[in-house]
């Protein structure tokens, strides 16, 4: 596949300077496509197009923006299979997951944004009895959107669709590891009739294209999903121009399991939640905190789940876990598994050794460590691989203390048959999201975290409001 062009000002354009790069299929380590990396010159062109388009797009009505989202959704649904196949090829998600979940989440988010638009008031009085004070919510301007490789369409749709719904114009820089799905998404938006300059796409890496967007004086906001290190760098680059920065960063999510649950079901769900997407999810429940009376049984169950999980070619129906997304990620995960052994955690399943017959790709075994203490590296660092750390606790108070003893605060899980305890613990955990007994998050619920997990929210009305400014007008004629 030859995909060297960028989407700028409503047309596909070659980069200012040729800089070809291979896209690697992680299932076999071989090139599957060629893209080009952009430069600051390409960023300038994309930002200028977005800036020129902003005055007219920002003045469109809510109904006009809603109609555009509906057209995007109709075309997207028709190309869902194609989108899923690209995601499998570029980042290794098994094809059922790539189509139904990875690609499918875009439609869930789009429908949630449509519902949110029906409820957001872009203009209203301060209070029903204070009509002379008028509150206007306006699009912030040109938004730079920088997305990761682990859930490419999930993050692209959360940012692009929210920005368009708010009335912003946008420049997207997808991950250079998984850019093909973003290119298809740009084709879909073009077919849907997105006006020239409202949406733009420039491929490239973080140090060049990402940095140019983050520091650009004509960019009003940066929305970034990725690592803590990159989030800090983006914040520093954006600081001189005092632009808004919305960050969705890492996690080390606890899964607290009390001794009154259905143990086989709860531990099985928790382990698979950690392993899903080959562990490459920022909200994965990677720290399993288990009450001591059921601890040994829980360790055995988790080890069995890991051992029976089918790892392999992501194009095969039976595959549950595909490869990690890159050679660098494989090296990192194997190194952290070795670190867990070195620091004294008990390896009960998996490990760093290669999988027979899968040496050409970036595969890793689902791994379970027992007898982990919360000061170990595998309990502190975001591994971003299918590695579960099981930690015992005695009391509810101890479980809460361990759960909160992390620099992250993205998500958490509480498993108990006691409704009052579930509510009590959920309130005390310092994270942006809590799931009780494996409940599925509702469409449009805000996604984001506390502490070093970030400072913004995505999804539904909260996602749209991230791209809005609030204006107060006094003396509004009535």
Short mmCIF file of C-alpha atoms in Angstrom, two decimals, residues 43-478:
data_model
loop_
_atom_site.label_atom_id
_atom_site.label_comp_id
_atom_site.label_asym_id
_atom_site.label_seq_id
_atom_site.Cartn_x
_atom_site.Cartn_y
_atom_site.Cartn_z
CA UNK A 43 2.06 21.33 9.67
CA UNK A 44 2.03 25.02 8.74
CA UNK A 45 -0.08 24.24 5.66
CA UNK A 46 -2.55 22.13 7.61
CA UNK A 47 -2.89 24.66 10.44
CA UNK A 48 -3.36 27.51 7.93
CA UNK A 49 -6.15 25.55 6.24
CA UNK A 50 -7.83 24.90 9.59
CA UNK A 51 -7.44 28.57 10.61
CA UNK A 52 -8.98 29.77 7.34
CA UNK A 53 -11.91 27.38 7.69
CA UNK A 54 -12.65 28.21 11.30
CA UNK A 55 -14.71 31.43 10.91
CA UNK A 56 -17.32 29.82 8.68
CA UNK A 57 -17.38 26.38 10.38
CA UNK A 58 -17.63 27.87 13.87
CA UNK A 59 -20.79 29.73 12.84
CA UNK A 60 -22.63 26.66 11.57
CA UNK A 61 -25.71 25.61 13.50
CA UNK A 62 -25.91 22.64 15.81
CA UNK A 63 -28.24 20.94 13.33
CA UNK A 64 -25.75 21.39 10.47
CA UNK A 65 -22.97 19.80 12.49
CA UNK A 66 -25.32 17.02 13.55
CA UNK A 67 -26.19 16.27 9.93
CA UNK A 68 -22.50 16.03 9.05
CA UNK A 69 -21.91 13.51 11.85
CA UNK A 70 -24.84 11.46 10.62
CA UNK A 71 -23.40 11.37 7.08
CA UNK A 72 -20.01 10.33 8.46
CA UNK A 73 -21.68 7.54 10.42
CA UNK A 74 -23.55 6.21 7.40
CA UNK A 75 -20.40 6.00 5.27
CA UNK A 76 -18.31 4.65 8.15
CA UNK A 77 -20.72 1.76 8.76
CA UNK A 78 -20.47 0.73 5.10
CA UNK A 79 -16.65 0.54 5.41
CA UNK A 80 -16.45 -1.08 8.85
CA UNK A 81 -15.02 -4.37 7.58
CA UNK A 82 -12.31 -2.50 5.68
CA UNK A 83 -11.49 -0.48 8.78
CA UNK A 84 -11.22 -3.59 10.94
CA UNK A 85 -8.89 -5.29 8.45
CA UNK A 86 -6.56 -2.28 8.42
CA UNK A 87 -6.42 -2.18 12.21
CA UNK A 88 -5.53 -5.88 12.30
CA UNK A 89 -2.75 -5.29 9.78
CA UNK A 90 -1.25 -2.17 11.34
CA UNK A 91 -1.38 -2.97 15.08
CA UNK A 92 -2.24 -6.66 15.37
CA UNK A 93 -5.71 -6.74 16.92
CA UNK A 94 -7.45 -10.10 16.27
CA UNK A 95 -9.91 -9.62 13.44
CA UNK A 96 -13.11 -10.12 15.45
CA UNK A 97 -11.93 -7.57 18.02
CA UNK A 98 -10.62 -5.24 15.32
CA UNK A 99 -13.93 -5.17 13.48
CA UNK A 100 -16.48 -5.32 16.30
CA UNK A 101 -14.65 -3.44 19.04
CA UNK A 102 -11.70 -1.47 17.67
CA UNK A 103 -13.59 -0.22 14.60
CA UNK A 104 -17.05 -0.55 16.12
CA UNK A 105 -16.41 1.85 19.00
CA UNK A 106 -16.38 4.74 16.53
CA UNK A 107 -20.10 4.27 15.89
CA UNK A 108 -20.82 4.04 19.61
CA UNK A 109 -19.02 7.33 20.22
CA UNK A 110 -20.66 9.00 17.23
CA UNK A 111 -24.14 8.09 18.45
CA UNK A 112 -23.26 9.31 21.94
CA UNK A 113 -22.12 12.65 20.50
CA UNK A 114 -25.37 12.95 18.55
CA UNK A 115 -27.31 12.40 21.74
CA UNK A 116 -25.11 14.88 23.60
CA UNK A 117 -25.72 17.55 20.96
CA UNK A 118 -29.44 17.27 21.67
CA UNK A 119 -28.80 18.18 25.32
CA UNK A 120 -26.00 20.76 25.19
CA UNK A 121 -27.20 24.36 25.31
CA UNK A 122 -24.74 26.54 23.43
CA UNK A 123 -26.57 29.69 24.56
CA UNK A 124 -28.68 30.19 27.69
CA UNK A 125 -29.34 32.70 30.49
CA UNK A 126 -27.24 32.46 33.64
CA UNK A 127 -30.38 31.52 35.59
CA UNK A 128 -34.03 31.45 34.51
CA UNK A 129 -34.61 34.62 36.56
CA UNK A 130 -31.32 36.32 35.48
CA UNK A 131 -31.88 36.67 31.75
CA UNK A 132 -29.75 39.79 31.33
CA UNK A 133 -26.62 37.65 31.92
CA UNK A 134 -26.19 35.49 28.84
CA UNK A 135 -23.83 32.47 28.67
CA UNK A 136 -22.46 31.48 25.28
CA UNK A 137 -20.41 28.34 24.65
CA UNK A 138 -18.20 28.80 21.60
CA UNK A 139 -15.70 26.53 19.80
CA UNK A 140 -12.19 27.16 21.05
CA UNK A 141 -10.63 27.33 17.56
CA UNK A 142 -8.07 25.17 15.77
CA UNK A 143 -7.50 21.88 17.59
CA UNK A 144 -4.41 19.70 17.19
CA UNK A 145 -5.34 16.06 17.79
CA UNK A 146 -2.54 13.59 18.53
CA UNK A 147 -3.61 9.96 18.84
CA UNK A 148 -1.98 6.64 19.81
CA UNK A 149 -1.63 3.23 18.15
CA UNK A 150 -3.30 0.97 20.72
CA UNK A 151 -6.95 1.92 20.03
CA UNK A 152 -6.51 3.97 16.86
CA UNK A 153 -10.12 4.52 15.78
CA UNK A 154 -11.44 4.78 19.31
CA UNK A 155 -9.19 7.73 20.04
CA UNK A 156 -9.49 9.35 16.62
CA UNK A 157 -13.29 9.29 16.79
CA UNK A 158 -13.36 10.59 20.37
CA UNK A 159 -11.29 13.60 19.34
CA UNK A 160 -12.25 14.37 15.74
CA UNK A 161 -16.00 13.90 16.10
CA UNK A 162 -16.11 15.90 19.34
CA UNK A 163 -14.12 18.75 17.79
CA UNK A 164 -16.39 18.88 14.73
CA UNK A 165 -19.52 18.71 16.89
CA UNK A 166 -18.24 21.66 18.93
CA UNK A 167 -17.58 23.75 15.80
CA UNK A 168 -13.79 23.51 15.89
CA UNK A 169 -11.50 22.82 12.96
CA UNK A 170 -8.82 20.19 13.39
CA UNK A 171 -5.43 18.83 12.41
CA UNK A 172 -4.95 15.14 13.20
CA UNK A 173 -1.57 13.48 13.72
CA UNK A 174 -2.21 9.75 14.13
CA UNK A 175 0.42 7.37 15.43
CA UNK A 176 3.10 6.56 12.90
CA UNK A 177 2.81 2.93 14.02
CA UNK A 178 -0.88 2.68 13.08
CA UNK A 179 -1.63 5.37 10.45
CA UNK A 180 -3.65 3.37 7.90
CA UNK A 181 -6.96 3.46 9.77
CA UNK A 182 -6.61 7.26 10.10
CA UNK A 183 -6.09 7.60 6.34
CA UNK A 184 -9.26 5.61 5.70
CA UNK A 185 -11.08 7.78 8.24
CA UNK A 186 -9.97 10.88 6.29
CA UNK A 187 -11.36 9.32 3.10
CA UNK A 188 -14.69 8.76 4.89
CA UNK A 189 -14.85 12.37 6.08
CA UNK A 190 -14.05 13.62 2.60
CA UNK A 191 -16.85 11.49 1.12
CA UNK A 192 -19.22 12.80 3.81
CA UNK A 193 -18.60 16.34 2.62
CA UNK A 194 -16.55 17.86 5.41
CA UNK A 195 -15.86 21.43 4.22
CA UNK A 196 -12.35 22.30 3.04
CA UNK A 197 -9.91 22.88 5.88
CA UNK A 198 -12.26 21.75 8.64
CA UNK A 199 -10.41 18.44 8.99
CA UNK A 200 -6.76 17.89 8.06
CA UNK A 201 -4.33 14.99 8.51
CA UNK A 202 -0.53 15.02 8.63
CA UNK A 203 1.43 11.84 9.34
CA UNK A 204 4.70 11.92 11.22
CA UNK A 205 6.42 11.36 14.53
CA UNK A 206 6.10 13.14 17.84
CA UNK A 207 9.43 14.99 17.90
CA UNK A 208 8.71 16.61 14.51
CA UNK A 209 5.01 16.83 13.64
CA UNK A 210 3.76 16.48 17.22
CA UNK A 211 6.12 19.15 18.50
CA UNK A 212 5.29 21.52 15.63
CA UNK A 213 1.56 21.21 16.37
CA UNK A 214 1.98 21.58 20.12
CA UNK A 215 3.98 24.78 19.85
CA UNK A 216 2.20 26.29 16.85
CA UNK A 217 0.93 29.83 17.57
CA UNK A 218 -2.19 29.31 15.43
CA UNK A 219 -3.28 26.17 17.29
CA UNK A 220 -5.69 26.97 20.12
CA UNK A 221 -5.86 23.57 21.76
CA UNK A 222 -4.00 20.25 21.84
CA UNK A 223 -5.80 17.01 22.68
CA UNK A 224 -3.34 14.18 23.24
CA UNK A 225 -3.62 10.52 24.19
CA UNK A 226 -0.43 8.61 24.93
CA UNK A 227 2.39 8.22 27.40
CA UNK A 228 3.09 10.35 30.44
CA UNK A 229 6.50 11.29 29.03
CA UNK A 230 5.00 12.58 25.78
CA UNK A 231 2.18 14.34 27.63
CA UNK A 232 4.70 16.30 29.69
CA UNK A 233 6.64 17.24 26.55
CA UNK A 234 3.46 18.45 24.83
CA UNK A 235 2.46 20.52 27.85
CA UNK A 236 5.89 22.16 27.92
CA UNK A 237 5.79 22.89 24.18
CA UNK A 238 2.30 24.40 24.48
CA UNK A 239 3.03 26.54 27.54
CA UNK A 240 4.57 29.60 25.78
CA UNK A 241 1.38 30.11 23.76
CA UNK A 242 -0.91 29.33 26.74
CA UNK A 243 -3.08 27.01 24.67
CA UNK A 244 -5.45 24.54 26.26
CA UNK A 245 -3.97 21.05 26.63
CA UNK A 246 -6.21 18.04 27.24
CA UNK A 247 -4.32 14.89 28.19
CA UNK A 248 -5.36 11.25 28.46
CA UNK A 249 -2.26 9.43 29.68
CA UNK A 250 -1.33 6.18 31.37
CA UNK A 251 -2.77 4.01 34.08
CA UNK A 252 -2.01 1.26 36.57
CA UNK A 253 -5.57 0.35 37.41
CA UNK A 254 -6.43 -1.67 40.51
CA UNK A 255 -9.02 -4.44 40.54
CA UNK A 256 -10.11 -5.00 44.15
CA UNK A 257 -11.66 -8.44 44.70
CA UNK A 258 -13.35 -9.13 48.05
CA UNK A 259 -14.05 -12.63 49.38
CA UNK A 260 -17.82 -12.59 48.80
CA UNK A 261 -17.72 -12.81 44.98
CA UNK A 262 -18.17 -15.63 42.48
CA UNK A 263 -14.42 -16.23 42.40
CA UNK A 264 -14.05 -18.21 39.16
CA UNK A 265 -16.09 -15.69 37.19
CA UNK A 266 -14.63 -12.57 38.80
CA UNK A 267 -10.97 -13.56 38.56
CA UNK A 268 -11.47 -14.87 35.02
CA UNK A 269 -13.02 -11.59 33.92
CA UNK A 270 -10.30 -9.61 35.67
CA UNK A 271 -7.48 -11.58 34.06
CA UNK A 272 -8.98 -11.35 30.58
CA UNK A 273 -9.59 -7.65 31.14
CA UNK A 274 -5.86 -7.28 31.76
CA UNK A 275 -4.88 -9.42 28.76
CA UNK A 276 -7.40 -7.95 26.28
CA UNK A 277 -5.91 -6.05 23.32
CA UNK A 278 -2.66 -7.80 24.31
CA UNK A 279 -2.61 -5.64 27.45
CA UNK A 280 -2.27 -2.47 25.38
CA UNK A 281 -5.01 -0.45 27.08
CA UNK A 282 -4.38 2.48 29.41
CA UNK A 283 -7.33 1.46 31.63
CA UNK A 284 -6.47 -2.26 31.80
CA UNK A 285 -6.92 -3.73 35.34
CA UNK A 286 -3.27 -4.73 35.71
CA UNK A 287 -3.10 -4.81 39.52
CA UNK A 288 -5.41 -7.48 40.98
CA UNK A 289 -5.85 -6.87 44.71
CA UNK A 290 -7.31 -10.02 46.31
CA UNK A 291 -8.55 -10.54 49.87
CA UNK A 292 -6.20 -12.99 51.59
CA UNK A 293 -8.82 -15.65 52.40
CA UNK A 294 -9.32 -16.30 48.65
CA UNK A 295 -5.86 -15.30 47.46
CA UNK A 296 -4.37 -18.72 46.68
CA UNK A 297 -7.45 -19.83 44.76
CA UNK A 298 -7.47 -16.57 42.79
CA UNK A 299 -3.82 -17.05 41.79
CA UNK A 300 -4.59 -20.54 40.48
CA UNK A 301 -7.58 -19.32 38.47
CA UNK A 302 -5.65 -16.43 36.90
CA UNK A 303 -2.80 -18.76 35.94
CA UNK A 304 -5.25 -21.16 34.25
CA UNK A 305 -6.82 -18.30 32.30
CA UNK A 306 -3.40 -17.18 31.07
CA UNK A 307 -2.36 -20.69 30.08
CA UNK A 308 -5.50 -21.37 28.03
CA UNK A 309 -5.59 -17.99 26.23
CA UNK A 310 -5.01 -18.46 22.50
CA UNK A 311 -2.18 -16.27 21.22
CA UNK A 312 -1.43 -16.21 17.53
CA UNK A 313 -2.11 -14.93 14.02
CA UNK A 314 -4.64 -12.09 14.36
CA UNK A 315 -6.32 -13.01 11.07
CA UNK A 316 -7.49 -16.38 12.45
CA UNK A 317 -10.91 -16.71 14.09
CA UNK A 318 -9.68 -18.65 17.12
CA UNK A 319 -7.05 -16.06 18.11
CA UNK A 320 -7.80 -14.19 21.34
CA UNK A 321 -4.53 -12.25 21.66
CA UNK A 322 -2.52 -10.97 18.73
CA UNK A 323 0.99 -9.53 18.79
CA UNK A 324 2.17 -6.41 20.52
CA UNK A 325 2.18 -3.44 18.17
CA UNK A 326 5.92 -2.99 17.66
CA UNK A 327 9.35 -4.46 18.22
CA UNK A 328 10.08 -1.71 20.75
CA UNK A 329 6.97 -2.63 22.71
CA UNK A 330 7.95 -6.31 22.71
CA UNK A 331 11.38 -5.47 24.07
CA UNK A 332 9.89 -3.27 26.78
CA UNK A 333 7.34 -5.87 27.93
CA UNK A 334 9.81 -8.73 28.01
CA UNK A 335 12.24 -6.54 29.96
CA UNK A 336 9.62 -5.71 32.59
CA UNK A 337 8.62 -9.36 32.93
CA UNK A 338 12.27 -10.18 33.59
CA UNK A 339 12.36 -7.30 36.10
CA UNK A 340 9.41 -8.83 37.97
CA UNK A 341 11.28 -12.11 38.34
CA UNK A 342 14.44 -10.28 39.40
CA UNK A 343 12.61 -8.34 42.12
CA UNK A 344 11.12 -11.50 43.65
CA UNK A 345 7.58 -11.74 42.32
CA UNK A 346 6.41 -15.34 41.80
CA UNK A 347 5.88 -16.16 38.12
CA UNK A 348 2.88 -18.50 37.87
CA UNK A 349 2.09 -18.25 34.15
CA UNK A 350 3.73 -16.97 30.99
CA UNK A 351 7.12 -15.33 31.09
CA UNK A 352 9.56 -13.56 28.75
CA UNK A 353 10.42 -16.55 26.53
CA UNK A 354 9.37 -16.42 22.84
CA UNK A 355 6.33 -18.39 21.72
CA UNK A 356 7.25 -21.36 19.48
CA UNK A 357 6.27 -20.81 15.87
CA UNK A 358 5.61 -17.10 16.37
CA UNK A 359 9.17 -15.78 16.51
CA UNK A 360 8.78 -13.61 13.40
CA UNK A 361 6.12 -11.41 14.99
CA UNK A 362 5.97 -9.40 18.20
CA UNK A 363 4.24 -11.97 20.39
CA UNK A 364 4.40 -12.30 24.17
CA UNK A 365 2.89 -14.83 26.56
CA UNK A 366 0.02 -13.76 28.84
CA UNK A 367 1.85 -13.52 32.16
CA UNK A 368 0.72 -13.69 35.78
CA UNK A 369 2.80 -12.75 38.82
CA UNK A 370 1.76 -13.61 42.37
CA UNK A 371 3.12 -12.35 45.71
CA UNK A 372 3.64 -8.90 44.24
CA UNK A 373 4.21 -5.97 46.57
CA UNK A 374 3.10 -2.53 45.52
CA UNK A 375 6.65 -1.15 45.53
CA UNK A 376 7.80 -3.54 42.78
CA UNK A 377 8.44 -2.16 39.31
CA UNK A 378 5.69 -4.31 37.78
CA UNK A 379 3.20 -2.76 40.23
CA UNK A 380 4.38 0.82 39.63
CA UNK A 381 5.10 1.13 35.91
CA UNK A 382 2.60 0.90 33.07
CA UNK A 383 3.78 -2.21 31.22
CA UNK A 384 1.34 -2.00 28.29
CA UNK A 385 1.40 -5.75 27.78
CA UNK A 386 -0.60 -8.77 29.04
CA UNK A 387 1.05 -8.85 32.46
CA UNK A 388 -1.07 -9.25 35.62
CA UNK A 389 0.31 -8.47 39.10
CA UNK A 390 -1.64 -10.09 41.97
CA UNK A 391 -1.35 -8.44 45.40
CA UNK A 392 -2.95 -9.75 48.63
CA UNK A 393 -4.78 -7.58 51.18
CA UNK A 394 -6.51 -8.20 54.50
CA UNK A 395 -8.91 -5.32 55.11
CA UNK A 396 -10.99 -2.89 53.09
CA UNK A 397 -8.87 -0.02 54.37
CA UNK A 398 -5.68 -1.73 53.21
CA UNK A 399 -7.16 -2.41 49.77
CA UNK A 400 -8.06 1.26 49.32
CA UNK A 401 -4.60 2.34 50.46
CA UNK A 402 -2.87 0.01 47.96
CA UNK A 403 -5.25 0.99 45.16
CA UNK A 404 -4.51 4.69 45.67
CA UNK A 405 -0.75 4.19 46.09
CA UNK A 406 0.12 5.02 42.47
CA UNK A 407 1.00 8.11 40.46
CA UNK A 408 -1.86 7.22 38.12
CA UNK A 409 -5.61 7.53 38.58
CA UNK A 410 -7.34 6.56 35.38
CA UNK A 411 -9.62 3.64 36.17
CA UNK A 412 -10.35 1.12 38.92
CA UNK A 413 -12.52 -1.90 39.60
CA UNK A 414 -14.38 -3.03 42.72
CA UNK A 415 -15.79 -6.57 42.98
CA UNK A 416 -18.05 -7.42 45.90
CA UNK A 417 -21.54 -8.77 46.60
CA UNK A 418 -22.11 -6.02 49.20
CA UNK A 419 -23.74 -3.00 47.49
CA UNK A 420 -22.92 -0.62 50.31
CA UNK A 421 -19.25 -1.64 50.33
CA UNK A 422 -19.13 -1.26 46.54
CA UNK A 423 -20.44 2.32 46.78
CA UNK A 424 -18.19 3.15 49.74
CA UNK A 425 -14.98 1.90 48.08
CA UNK A 426 -15.87 3.45 44.71
CA UNK A 427 -16.15 6.86 46.36
CA UNK A 428 -12.76 6.57 48.06
CA UNK A 429 -10.65 5.43 45.12
CA UNK A 430 -8.83 8.31 43.44
CA UNK A 431 -9.56 7.60 39.80
CA UNK A 432 -11.64 9.12 37.05
CA UNK A 433 -13.58 5.92 36.43
CA UNK A 434 -14.72 3.01 38.59
CA UNK A 435 -16.33 -0.21 37.39
CA UNK A 436 -18.31 -2.23 39.94
CA UNK A 437 -18.47 -6.00 39.39
CA UNK A 438 -17.33 -5.73 35.80
CA UNK A 439 -20.11 -3.40 34.67
CA UNK A 440 -19.74 -2.19 31.08
CA UNK A 441 -19.30 1.55 30.71
CA UNK A 442 -22.32 3.27 29.20
CA UNK A 443 -21.94 5.11 25.85
CA UNK A 444 -21.21 8.78 26.40
CA UNK A 445 -19.83 8.31 29.91
CA UNK A 446 -16.79 10.56 30.50
CA UNK A 447 -13.40 8.88 29.99
CA UNK A 448 -10.39 10.34 31.80
CA UNK A 449 -8.38 10.26 34.97
CA UNK A 450 -6.87 11.89 38.04
CA UNK A 451 -3.25 12.66 38.87
CA UNK A 452 -0.71 11.71 36.19
CA UNK A 453 -3.35 9.91 34.14
CA UNK A 454 -4.30 13.25 32.64
CA UNK A 455 -6.53 16.28 32.98
CA UNK A 456 -9.35 16.05 30.43
CA UNK A 457 -12.46 14.04 29.67
CA UNK A 458 -13.55 12.39 26.43
CA UNK A 459 -16.87 11.01 25.25
CA UNK A 460 -20.44 12.30 25.18
CA UNK A 461 -21.18 15.84 26.30
CA UNK A 462 -17.97 16.03 28.34
CA UNK A 463 -15.95 15.30 25.19
CA UNK A 464 -17.66 18.09 23.25
CA UNK A 465 -17.33 20.56 26.13
CA UNK A 466 -13.53 20.03 26.13
CA UNK A 467 -13.50 21.95 22.82
CA UNK A 468 -15.67 24.86 23.98
CA UNK A 469 -14.92 28.25 25.52
CA UNK A 470 -17.42 29.91 27.87
CA UNK A 471 -18.36 33.56 27.32
CA UNK A 472 -20.46 35.64 29.74
CA UNK A 473 -22.33 38.58 28.25
CA UNK A 474 -23.80 41.10 30.71
CA UNK A 475 -26.73 43.31 29.80
CA UNK A 476 -28.10 40.91 27.20
CA UNK A 477 -31.19 42.52 25.64
CA UNK A 478 -34.35 40.58 26.41
#
